[in-house]
């Protein structure tokens, strides 16, 4: 083959006055892939998609060749093409759409071609054209030529430069300057035990902290063993005060003291509270938590569930007091162990993020329910109710008509309301601790001034009664008696234990990230904290205590007071142990109103958080759910409230998702087209009949609540009125934005497919990967199976589906036309003419009752009329006229002036004509084959196909005329025959001819811009 000159396909920087170079064209790594195709697609032979991209592209090229026949009797020689309506008609073209055991594809083992260009002169004389030699070389040699862009470099001879600049050929020294030096596996998550102080390490900041650089000098000994611990004392005193207040308030209500059986268990509850605090503090400050100074305390929110278990046991056993006590306290410890095991498993299997999927508004409702429980408990404790708070008239009279009782509980409520008022004016974190330090002092001052007897205060309900006898701190251990435990009744508390555990584990993923933000700790690992909570709760249960967790408020106060250190946390554990060993006698001097005020304060705070703070932050259905949960928990119980909340969340999920339209957009082919650049006449034809392609873009989760809208939309397109106005032939359903698919949705699409088949409408599915959730659901439903259905086509991407529909519309017309022309030729003789004449069959032959065929025929008569070929002066003139005759009225003389400046070039499969961002030096007119344009967003990313250019189209005209860098890499998808115009050729054109040619060529750019704009809007919808 001869080339017109030595500068074919070379950028200006690569041209030399004389040279002898070897240019290598390598097969692109993404050969025969349609737009948006990816490497993870199923192989062609797999029973997945209806046709591989290679089959679709071969079909497209075959249809383009139909419009380029040089034979006068070409219509009669065309093999019959299958009509989409009549599947019994067979043809060579239709075989491309059939399922075969192995879809033909370009062989990977084909040798890379090497084109040697030899020239000794830069003359543009076409008589001295360089000789081209094509040789093969091994795949191993080819593999060494791939650059970082994924394309293949030209293989050059030893003493020549590269044809293309390689931006990655910088020396290693320069590259290293731009590198960010980072430790390997820097972001890899470390095992939890590597964070312990006793475990060594050699990477990261935490390991640096753990290095033992301590030197035993008098200064360091004084600082680390005396001065630093002394500086932690204020924070330890504050933490101890908070623990003491919480123990007196919440430890007192660990057991339901309103029940006569547990009336004297307040001191035991305080001891269990302190034991739980000490265990959790040792675990967290001992190295298992990243918050070394975090404060661990009893999990207050589980108190309602502890009361539920005690009530179940009391009702199940009856009058055996000792059995009730032994079974109840054992159930508390076992529930703590169960909570710890669940925490530990979640952290060990790194499932911390799983908890975040639980609806947050249900948790908020449960918090509101806990708030009401604390308010009710405060009333029970301060009003000295003998039973739980009941919502009846007798209880109402007792609380409001007994002045003494009213004074008892209203004084505590008044203190809580006063604290709320003070806190609204002063938002400092120390307001609450100092408030509850001052109130007892004022109480003791009043008692001292008026010389009130303590026994009178205890008898009238102003102070807690003294524990009977000399009760030690470990008195609660005497209640454990396995011989008196009722194991059958204990099993009845298991549901309450799981409810308690479920409610408890929801707090950690909320408290831990919030604590990390407040303390500026960026290395928080939720899974590690779950393991720490699991260990603390397991050990707490093993030593006979209750659940615990890392308390957000206390931890923040402790850190801000200077206790953000593991030593300070261990000192707090020691101080708490000292208070525990002193004994519970201090309870006899604690004012009940102080305890009640603290319980009221927390209860009101939680209810405010659930019912007031969420008023403008959640939608109406969520707020209604929160309110119902709080009411149900107050009236029926906590387990019932959680169950009602979950049921309501499921119902509202269905309702809310059903109200969202799953149809994101609907459009026809007239508003969007494939990225294949076809002949102008075929483009015009497809514009005329494009309404027969109807596309629906779906979104969200497809289930029984959303598929009804999809079915309604499709049925509307098939109604008689809509069918008369616009009959459709193909329905494209795009699943690319669908996140999930259930079985009921698959049944709906089976029904839709049967409905479409009765109308002879193809269901074309795209955007569903074979192994995705949508793909599996379609296979289970029988839509996507081993045996392809007659009117169902499935493709990987939307562009492939749209290209297939365009091909079917084109081949339907060509089939009707070729059949009609053959029938017409049997009745009349035609003589060759010099001038072109339209070859349109008689109307009576093309008459058809199908409205879709009528639209195809009408569009074809307007846009696809063929002219009998005529003999031109040269081949270039013929190619130019065929490319531009539909968009201009220029005569043959104009194209004769252009023809000498186009040079025929034949390129092998996989040849890279130019690279992205190169300077333009030529343009191409495609005579035969397909060119593929690929684009990458950034250096090093995989190139994506963005356009396919068929015969009769120009390539590279916009950059050529505007002198802009190439926007994409251009690759020959198969063996191509091209006509090339160089810069030098364009500069030699007469000005008027050059200007007219530029106007004609920019028509292709305008068409491409329209296509890409439509695709941009399609992706944005």
XYZ file of N, CA and C in Angstrom, residues 835-839 866-868:
24
model
N -27.109 10.220 -14.429
C -27.417 11.049 -13.245
C -28.101 10.206 -12.190
N -27.950 10.602 -10.935
C -28.577 9.826 -9.861
C -30.094 9.912 -9.933
N -30.732 8.798 -9.613
C -32.193 8.752 -9.532
C -32.577 8.011 -8.271
N -33.667 8.423 -7.675
C -34.136 7.772 -6.446
C -34.704 6.403 -6.774
N -34.357 5.423 -6.010
C -34.816 4.057 -6.200
C -35.819 3.756 -5.102
N -31.891 6.042 -1.940
C -30.571 5.728 -2.489
C -30.493 6.161 -3.941
N -29.339 6.547 -4.321
C -29.092 6.920 -5.695
C -28.210 5.876 -6.355
N -28.479 5.672 -7.622
C -27.642 4.710 -8.326
C -26.232 5.279 -8.427
